[in-house]
């Protein structure tokens, strides 16, 4: 089975649409949270996600903030303003969908968690030390995470040793062996100096994890962000992906 794995869409409908068109031939979708926040189209994105076939979706910190499950003081002032704007935009139906999302999902081979298995809403796994500590926090061979907006694979060859990492090129196919922590990168706000939308395909028969990047209409999204007065810094960062 080919599974489309996406994360951190951040209310960027055009990026999501482009990814869904580029990722052909998948029968299931795993969405690792942060459907909203930063971008101009929170309702459209939540509705597109809700319509996906065989969806498994978990909550991210921006989603939790949008449904008032988190104290907004934990966000910087710009992000907080966008969360307040997002709260006003979201329809009752979409708010309810977000508030019912689980923090983690555990399946036969894979655990899904937004930030990390140890602290799903908050922790960033950015380095091998952090990753190594998190390998004891999930029971499955693999764990899919998002949150950092950076595509990366952390893997263990020996349970007693430090984790290693792979930073993928534009198109990387990795045959997985247990155990690994896999980040597909961000659809709507990449932060690895590549502005293109990032996603992964997980082939669960061959255990192959495949990275993809796809160009979307960044300028159009920035125009729509300007129209609704979203912060300039959030608009600018989409140009180069930081
Ligand atoms: Zn995010």
PDB file of C-alpha atoms and ligand atoms in Angstrom:
ATOM      1  CA  UNK A   1       0.000   0.000   0.000  1.00  0.00           C
ATOM      2  CA  UNK A   2       1.209   3.517  -0.856  1.00  0.00           C
ATOM      3  CA  UNK A   3       0.535   6.019   1.906  1.00  0.00           C
ATOM      4  CA  UNK A   4       0.774   9.765   1.413  1.00  0.00           C
ATOM      5  CA  UNK A   5       2.413  11.318   4.500  1.00  0.00           C
ATOM      6  CA  UNK A   6       1.976  15.071   4.963  1.00  0.00           C
ATOM      7  CA  UNK A   7       2.515  17.550   7.784  1.00  0.00           C
ATOM      8  CA  UNK A   8       2.393  21.259   8.664  1.00  0.00           C
ATOM      9  CA  UNK A   9       0.037  22.455   5.949  1.00  0.00           C
ATOM     10  CA  UNK A  10      -0.563  25.706   7.858  1.00  0.00           C
ATOM     11  CA  UNK A  11      -3.651  26.916   5.996  1.00  0.00           C
ATOM     12  CA  UNK A  12      -1.815  26.961   2.660  1.00  0.00           C
ATOM     13  CA  UNK A  13      -4.501  25.549   0.338  1.00  0.00           C
ATOM     14  CA  UNK A  14      -2.556  25.959  -2.897  1.00  0.00           C
ATOM     15  CA  UNK A  15       0.448  24.036  -1.545  1.00  0.00           C
ATOM     16  CA  UNK A  16      -1.847  21.234  -0.351  1.00  0.00           C
ATOM     17  CA  UNK A  17      -3.709  21.090  -3.665  1.00  0.00           C
ATOM     18  CA  UNK A  18      -0.405  20.874  -5.554  1.00  0.00           C
ATOM     19  CA  UNK A  19       0.828  18.053  -3.308  1.00  0.00           C
ATOM     20  CA  UNK A  20      -2.406  16.085  -3.714  1.00  0.00           C
ATOM     21  CA  UNK A  21      -2.102  16.355  -7.496  1.00  0.00           C
ATOM     22  CA  UNK A  22       1.593  15.411  -7.535  1.00  0.00           C
ATOM     23  CA  UNK A  23       1.216  12.417  -5.207  1.00  0.00           C
ATOM     24  CA  UNK A  24      -0.596   9.977  -7.419  1.00  0.00           C
ATOM     25  CA  UNK A  25      -1.679   6.495  -6.622  1.00  0.00           C
ATOM     26  CA  UNK A  26      -2.007   6.497  -2.847  1.00  0.00           C
ATOM     27  CA  UNK A  27      -4.758   4.730  -0.958  1.00  0.00           C
ATOM     28  CA  UNK A  28      -4.326   6.204   2.512  1.00  0.00           C
ATOM     29  CA  UNK A  29      -3.250   9.567   3.962  1.00  0.00           C
ATOM     30  CA  UNK A  30      -1.467  10.258   7.233  1.00  0.00           C
ATOM     31  CA  UNK A  31      -1.550  13.897   8.290  1.00  0.00           C
ATOM     32  CA  UNK A  32       0.803  14.797  11.141  1.00  0.00           C
ATOM     33  CA  UNK A  33      -0.869  17.998  12.352  1.00  0.00           C
ATOM     34  CA  UNK A  34      -0.713  21.786  12.062  1.00  0.00           C
ATOM     35  CA  UNK A  35      -3.465  22.051   9.487  1.00  0.00           C
ATOM     36  CA  UNK A  36      -3.907  25.733  10.380  1.00  0.00           C
ATOM     37  CA  UNK A  37      -1.857  28.731  11.588  1.00  0.00           C
ATOM     38  CA  UNK A  38       0.289  31.128   9.475  1.00  0.00           C
ATOM     39  CA  UNK A  39      -1.643  30.795   6.195  1.00  0.00           C
ATOM     40  CA  UNK A  40      -4.706  32.484   4.670  1.00  0.00           C
ATOM     41  CA  UNK A  41      -7.093  29.529   4.094  1.00  0.00           C
ATOM     42  CA  UNK A  42      -7.777  27.620   7.345  1.00  0.00           C
ATOM     43  CA  UNK A  43     -11.310  26.483   6.434  1.00  0.00           C
ATOM     44  CA  UNK A  44     -10.394  25.377   2.935  1.00  0.00           C
ATOM     45  CA  UNK A  45      -7.450  23.334   4.222  1.00  0.00           C
ATOM     46  CA  UNK A  46      -9.415  21.648   7.025  1.00  0.00           C
ATOM     47  CA  UNK A  47     -12.157  20.759   4.525  1.00  0.00           C
ATOM     48  CA  UNK A  48      -9.684  19.371   1.987  1.00  0.00           C
ATOM     49  CA  UNK A  49      -8.078  17.235   4.699  1.00  0.00           C
ATOM     50  CA  UNK A  50     -11.440  15.994   5.966  1.00  0.00           C
ATOM     51  CA  UNK A  51     -12.294  14.796   2.443  1.00  0.00           C
ATOM     52  CA  UNK A  52      -9.146  12.702   1.980  1.00  0.00           C
ATOM     53  CA  UNK A  53      -9.520   8.926   1.569  1.00  0.00           C
ATOM     54  CA  UNK A  54      -8.675   6.709   4.574  1.00  0.00           C
ATOM     55  CA  UNK A  55      -7.372   9.604   6.610  1.00  0.00           C
ATOM     56  CA  UNK A  56      -5.421   9.271   9.837  1.00  0.00           C
ATOM     57  CA  UNK A  57      -4.818  12.702  11.326  1.00  0.00           C
ATOM     58  CA  UNK A  58      -3.353  13.964  14.590  1.00  0.00           C
ATOM     59  CA  UNK A  59      -3.405  17.396  16.227  1.00  0.00           C
ATOM     60  CA  UNK A  60      -0.526  19.925  16.059  1.00  0.00           C
ATOM     61  CA  UNK A  61       0.276  22.806  18.402  1.00  0.00           C
ATOM     62  CA  UNK A  62      -1.299  25.405  16.081  1.00  0.00           C
ATOM     63  CA  UNK A  63      -4.481  23.314  15.779  1.00  0.00           C
ATOM     64  CA  UNK A  64      -4.630  22.916  19.565  1.00  0.00           C
ATOM     65  CA  UNK A  65      -4.191  26.672  19.997  1.00  0.00           C
ATOM     66  CA  UNK A  66      -6.910  27.393  17.422  1.00  0.00           C
ATOM     67  CA  UNK A  67      -9.402  25.347  19.458  1.00  0.00           C
ATOM     68  CA  UNK A  68      -8.294  26.924  22.760  1.00  0.00           C
ATOM     69  CA  UNK A  69      -6.618  23.823  24.140  1.00  0.00           C
ATOM     70  CA  UNK A  70      -3.347  25.739  24.675  1.00  0.00           C
ATOM     71  CA  UNK A  71      -2.445  28.953  26.422  1.00  0.00           C
ATOM     72  CA  UNK A  72      -1.778  31.520  23.687  1.00  0.00           C
ATOM     73  CA  UNK A  73       0.969  33.132  25.795  1.00  0.00           C
ATOM     74  CA  UNK A  74       3.228  30.281  24.751  1.00  0.00           C
ATOM     75  CA  UNK A  75       3.282  31.654  21.168  1.00  0.00           C
ATOM     76  CA  UNK A  76       5.216  34.724  20.017  1.00  0.00           C
ATOM     77  CA  UNK A  77       3.053  37.836  19.446  1.00  0.00           C
ATOM     78  CA  UNK A  78       2.879  37.461  15.658  1.00  0.00           C
ATOM     79  CA  UNK A  79       1.918  33.785  15.775  1.00  0.00           C
ATOM     80  CA  UNK A  80      -0.599  34.573  18.533  1.00  0.00           C
ATOM     81  CA  UNK A  81      -2.317  37.205  16.364  1.00  0.00           C
ATOM     82  CA  UNK A  82      -2.614  34.749  13.513  1.00  0.00           C
ATOM     83  CA  UNK A  83      -4.116  32.168  15.868  1.00  0.00           C
ATOM     84  CA  UNK A  84      -6.735  34.699  17.001  1.00  0.00           C
ATOM     85  CA  UNK A  85      -7.470  35.541  13.351  1.00  0.00           C
ATOM     86  CA  UNK A  86      -7.709  31.799  12.564  1.00  0.00           C
ATOM     87  CA  UNK A  87     -10.129  31.232  15.467  1.00  0.00           C
ATOM     88  CA  UNK A  88     -12.421  33.896  14.020  1.00  0.00           C
ATOM     89  CA  UNK A  89     -12.291  32.377  10.553  1.00  0.00           C
ATOM     90  CA  UNK A  90     -12.925  28.720  11.380  1.00  0.00           C
ATOM     91  CA  UNK A  91     -16.497  27.438  11.050  1.00  0.00           C
ATOM     92  CA  UNK A  92     -18.014  25.571  14.039  1.00  0.00           C
ATOM     93  CA  UNK A  93     -17.767  22.313  12.058  1.00  0.00           C
ATOM     94  CA  UNK A  94     -14.077  22.766  11.334  1.00  0.00           C
ATOM     95  CA  UNK A  95     -13.344  23.803  14.934  1.00  0.00           C
ATOM     96  CA  UNK A  96     -15.048  20.625  16.074  1.00  0.00           C
ATOM     97  CA  UNK A  97     -13.037  18.504  13.647  1.00  0.00           C
ATOM     98  CA  UNK A  98      -9.772  19.969  14.966  1.00  0.00           C
ATOM     99  CA  UNK A  99     -10.759  19.626  18.609  1.00  0.00           C
ATOM    100  CA  UNK A 100     -11.495  15.913  18.128  1.00  0.00           C
ATOM    101  CA  UNK A 101      -8.092  15.053  16.656  1.00  0.00           C
ATOM    102  CA  UNK A 102      -5.975  12.715  18.839  1.00  0.00           C
ATOM    103  CA  UNK A 103      -2.431  13.609  20.000  1.00  0.00           C
ATOM    104  CA  UNK A 104      -0.969  10.318  18.788  1.00  0.00           C
ATOM    105  CA  UNK A 105      -2.052   7.301  16.750  1.00  0.00           C
ATOM    106  CA  UNK A 106      -0.399   3.925  17.147  1.00  0.00           C
ATOM    107  CA  UNK A 107      -0.740   1.386  14.340  1.00  0.00           C
ATOM    108  CA  UNK A 108       0.848  -1.994  13.655  1.00  0.00           C
ATOM    109  CA  UNK A 109       4.229  -0.644  12.494  1.00  0.00           C
ATOM    110  CA  UNK A 110       3.996   3.082  12.949  1.00  0.00           C
ATOM    111  CA  UNK A 111       3.242   5.695  15.604  1.00  0.00           C
ATOM    112  CA  UNK A 112       2.143   9.184  14.515  1.00  0.00           C
ATOM    113  CA  UNK A 113       2.981  12.220  16.705  1.00  0.00           C
ATOM    114  CA  UNK A 114       3.231  15.886  15.707  1.00  0.00           C
ATOM    115  CA  UNK A 115       6.372  17.022  17.586  1.00  0.00           C
ATOM    116  CA  UNK A 116       7.778  13.901  19.208  1.00  0.00           C
ATOM    117  CA  UNK A 117       6.458  10.686  20.770  1.00  0.00           C
ATOM    118  CA  UNK A 118       7.649  11.946  24.183  1.00  0.00           C
ATOM    119  CA  UNK A 119       5.847  15.287  24.006  1.00  0.00           C
ATOM    120  CA  UNK A 120       3.554  15.233  20.939  1.00  0.00           C
ATOM    121  CA  UNK A 121       2.412  18.854  21.026  1.00  0.00           C
ATOM    122  CA  UNK A 122       5.622  20.642  21.964  1.00  0.00           C
ATOM    123  CA  UNK A 123       8.952  18.924  21.507  1.00  0.00           C
ATOM    124  CA  UNK A 124      11.051  19.530  18.374  1.00  0.00           C
ATOM    125  CA  UNK A 125      13.294  16.677  17.252  1.00  0.00           C
ATOM    126  CA  UNK A 126      16.097  18.638  15.604  1.00  0.00           C
ATOM    127  CA  UNK A 127      19.229  16.640  16.381  1.00  0.00           C
ATOM    128  CA  UNK A 128      20.429  13.101  16.922  1.00  0.00           C
ATOM    129  CA  UNK A 129      20.625  13.512  20.701  1.00  0.00           C
ATOM    130  CA  UNK A 130      17.002  14.447  20.922  1.00  0.00           C
ATOM    131  CA  UNK A 131      16.054  11.705  18.508  1.00  0.00           C
ATOM    132  CA  UNK A 132      18.015   9.096  20.485  1.00  0.00           C
ATOM    133  CA  UNK A 133      16.116   9.985  23.669  1.00  0.00           C
ATOM    134  CA  UNK A 134      12.808   9.665  21.836  1.00  0.00           C
ATOM    135  CA  UNK A 135      13.428   6.135  20.549  1.00  0.00           C
ATOM    136  CA  UNK A 136      12.468   4.801  23.978  1.00  0.00           C
ATOM    137  CA  UNK A 137       9.172   6.706  23.868  1.00  0.00           C
ATOM    138  CA  UNK A 138       7.352   4.636  21.216  1.00  0.00           C
ATOM    139  CA  UNK A 139       6.753   0.918  20.809  1.00  0.00           C
ATOM    140  CA  UNK A 140       6.481   0.501  17.048  1.00  0.00           C
ATOM    141  CA  UNK A 141       9.378   0.062  14.566  1.00  0.00           C
ATOM    142  CA  UNK A 142       8.722   3.500  13.059  1.00  0.00           C
ATOM    143  CA  UNK A 143       7.439   6.880  14.196  1.00  0.00           C
ATOM    144  CA  UNK A 144       6.310   9.697  11.873  1.00  0.00           C
ATOM    145  CA  UNK A 145       6.651  13.271  13.102  1.00  0.00           C
ATOM    146  CA  UNK A 146       6.412  16.840  11.772  1.00  0.00           C
ATOM    147  CA  UNK A 147       6.654  20.170  13.657  1.00  0.00           C
ATOM    148  CA  UNK A 148      10.233  21.179  12.668  1.00  0.00           C
ATOM    149  CA  UNK A 149       9.209  21.697   8.999  1.00  0.00           C
ATOM    150  CA  UNK A 150      12.488  20.019   7.992  1.00  0.00           C
ATOM    151  CA  UNK A 151      12.537  16.692   6.118  1.00  0.00           C
ATOM    152  CA  UNK A 152      14.820  14.229   7.907  1.00  0.00           C
ATOM    153  CA  UNK A 153      15.204  10.568   8.889  1.00  0.00           C
ATOM    154  CA  UNK A 154      16.719   9.556  12.218  1.00  0.00           C
ATOM    155  CA  UNK A 155      17.577   5.869  12.478  1.00  0.00           C
ATOM    156  CA  UNK A 156      19.013   3.462  15.012  1.00  0.00           C
ATOM    157  CA  UNK A 157      21.349   0.652  14.058  1.00  0.00           C
ATOM    158  CA  UNK A 158      21.865  -0.418  17.628  1.00  0.00           C
ATOM    159  CA  UNK A 159      19.441   0.265  20.492  1.00  0.00           C
ATOM    160  CA  UNK A 160      22.397   1.169  22.741  1.00  0.00           C
ATOM    161  CA  UNK A 161      24.026   3.664  20.360  1.00  0.00           C
ATOM    162  CA  UNK A 162      23.264   7.204  19.207  1.00  0.00           C
ATOM    163  CA  UNK A 163      20.828   7.690  16.337  1.00  0.00           C
ATOM    164  CA  UNK A 164      22.120   8.589  12.856  1.00  0.00           C
ATOM    165  CA  UNK A 165      20.459  10.937  10.439  1.00  0.00           C
ATOM    166  CA  UNK A 166      19.751  11.283   6.730  1.00  0.00           C
ATOM    167  CA  UNK A 167      18.965  14.691   5.254  1.00  0.00           C
ATOM    168  CA  UNK A 168      17.253  13.858   1.981  1.00  0.00           C
ATOM    169  CA  UNK A 169      17.908  15.452  -1.401  1.00  0.00           C
ATOM    170  CA  UNK A 170      15.052  16.458  -3.632  1.00  0.00           C
ATOM    171  CA  UNK A 171      14.183  12.869  -4.480  1.00  0.00           C
ATOM    172  CA  UNK A 172      15.424  10.278  -2.013  1.00  0.00           C
ATOM    173  CA  UNK A 173      14.226   6.689  -1.703  1.00  0.00           C
ATOM    174  CA  UNK A 174      15.209   4.943   1.485  1.00  0.00           C
ATOM    175  CA  UNK A 175      14.596   1.292   2.248  1.00  0.00           C
ATOM    176  CA  UNK A 176      13.707   1.322   5.925  1.00  0.00           C
ATOM    177  CA  UNK A 177      14.943  -1.048   8.559  1.00  0.00           C
ATOM    178  CA  UNK A 178      13.711  -0.841  12.130  1.00  0.00           C
ATOM    179  CA  UNK A 179      13.897   1.567  13.842  1.00  0.00           C
ATOM    180  CA  UNK A 180      13.439   5.068  12.460  1.00  0.00           C
ATOM    181  CA  UNK A 181      11.847   8.448  13.149  1.00  0.00           C
ATOM    182  CA  UNK A 182      10.624   9.938   9.874  1.00  0.00           C
ATOM    183  CA  UNK A 183       9.766  13.559   9.105  1.00  0.00           C
ATOM    184  CA  UNK A 184       8.162  14.260   5.691  1.00  0.00           C
ATOM    185  CA  UNK A 185       8.863  18.033   5.914  1.00  0.00           C
ATOM    186  CA  UNK A 186       6.220  20.735   5.619  1.00  0.00           C
ATOM    187  CA  UNK A 187       3.593  21.170   2.908  1.00  0.00           C
ATOM    188  CA  UNK A 188       2.726  24.802   3.568  1.00  0.00           C
ATOM    189  CA  UNK A 189       5.779  26.404   5.199  1.00  0.00           C
ATOM    190  CA  UNK A 190       9.064  24.567   4.507  1.00  0.00           C
ATOM    191  CA  UNK A 191      12.025  25.717   6.640  1.00  0.00           C
ATOM    192  CA  UNK A 192      14.956  23.972   4.980  1.00  0.00           C
ATOM    193  CA  UNK A 193      15.779  26.803   2.546  1.00  0.00           C
ATOM    194  CA  UNK A 194      13.763  25.134  -0.200  1.00  0.00           C
ATOM    195  CA  UNK A 195      10.412  26.892  -0.752  1.00  0.00           C
ATOM    196  CA  UNK A 196       8.778  23.935  -2.498  1.00  0.00           C
ATOM    197  CA  UNK A 197       6.098  21.903  -0.716  1.00  0.00           C
ATOM    198  CA  UNK A 198       7.500  18.739   0.860  1.00  0.00           C
ATOM    199  CA  UNK A 199       5.823  15.350   1.315  1.00  0.00           C
ATOM    200  CA  UNK A 200       6.633  11.648   1.539  1.00  0.00           C
ATOM    201  CA  UNK A 201       5.213   8.415   0.195  1.00  0.00           C
ATOM    202  CA  UNK A 202       5.485   5.369   2.441  1.00  0.00           C
ATOM    203  CA  UNK A 203       5.280   2.053   0.643  1.00  0.00           C
ATOM    204  CA  UNK A 204       4.270  -0.374   3.379  1.00  0.00           C
ATOM    205  CA  UNK A 205       4.866  -3.506   1.283  1.00  0.00           C
ATOM    206  CA  UNK A 206       8.502  -2.801   0.470  1.00  0.00           C
ATOM    207  CA  UNK A 207       9.077  -0.493   3.464  1.00  0.00           C
ATOM    208  CA  UNK A 208      10.328   2.275   1.212  1.00  0.00           C
ATOM    209  CA  UNK A 209      10.123   5.915   2.262  1.00  0.00           C
ATOM    210  CA  UNK A 210      10.217   8.323  -0.676  1.00  0.00           C
ATOM    211  CA  UNK A 211      10.731  12.118  -0.514  1.00  0.00           C
ATOM    212  CA  UNK A 212       9.158  14.532  -2.964  1.00  0.00           C
ATOM    213  CA  UNK A 213       9.259  18.303  -3.504  1.00  0.00           C
ATOM    214  CA  UNK A 214       6.803  20.186  -5.643  1.00  0.00           C
ATOM    215  CA  UNK A 215       6.627  23.816  -6.720  1.00  0.00           C
ATOM    216  CA  UNK A 216       3.416  25.690  -5.982  1.00  0.00           C
ATOM    217  CA  UNK A 217       2.228  29.263  -6.556  1.00  0.00           C
ATOM    218  CA  UNK A 218       4.052  30.907  -3.618  1.00  0.00           C
ATOM    219  CA  UNK A 219       3.348  34.399  -4.968  1.00  0.00           C
ATOM    220  CA  UNK A 220      -0.428  33.804  -5.106  1.00  0.00           C
ATOM    221  CA  UNK A 221      -0.474  32.617  -1.486  1.00  0.00           C
ATOM    222  CA  UNK A 222       1.564  35.666  -0.416  1.00  0.00           C
ATOM    223  CA  UNK A 223      -0.954  37.937  -2.186  1.00  0.00           C
ATOM    224  CA  UNK A 224      -3.848  36.353  -0.282  1.00  0.00           C
ATOM    225  CA  UNK A 225      -1.914  36.674   3.003  1.00  0.00           C
ATOM    226  CA  UNK A 226      -1.375  40.396   2.305  1.00  0.00           C
ATOM    227  CA  UNK A 227      -5.074  40.905   1.625  1.00  0.00           C
ATOM    228  CA  UNK A 228      -6.033  39.653   5.087  1.00  0.00           C
ATOM    229  CA  UNK A 229      -3.118  41.480   6.774  1.00  0.00           C
ATOM    230  CA  UNK A 230      -1.142  38.481   7.960  1.00  0.00           C
ATOM    231  CA  UNK A 231       2.349  39.343   9.322  1.00  0.00           C
ATOM    232  CA  UNK A 232       4.968  40.397   6.756  1.00  0.00           C
ATOM    233  CA  UNK A 233       7.581  38.047   8.219  1.00  0.00           C
ATOM    234  CA  UNK A 234       5.288  35.044   7.648  1.00  0.00           C
ATOM    235  CA  UNK A 235       4.661  36.209   4.079  1.00  0.00           C
ATOM    236  CA  UNK A 236       8.356  36.774   3.308  1.00  0.00           C
ATOM    237  CA  UNK A 237       9.592  33.466   4.676  1.00  0.00           C
ATOM    238  CA  UNK A 238       7.647  31.483   2.040  1.00  0.00           C
ATOM    239  CA  UNK A 239       9.843  32.965  -0.723  1.00  0.00           C
ATOM    240  CA  UNK A 240      12.975  31.117   0.337  1.00  0.00           C
ATOM    241  CA  UNK A 241      11.643  28.573   2.815  1.00  0.00           C
ATOM    242  CA  UNK A 242      13.066  29.486   6.226  1.00  0.00           C
TER     243      UNK A 242
HETATM  244 ZN1  LIG B   1       4.023  23.621  12.178  1.00  0.00          ZN
END
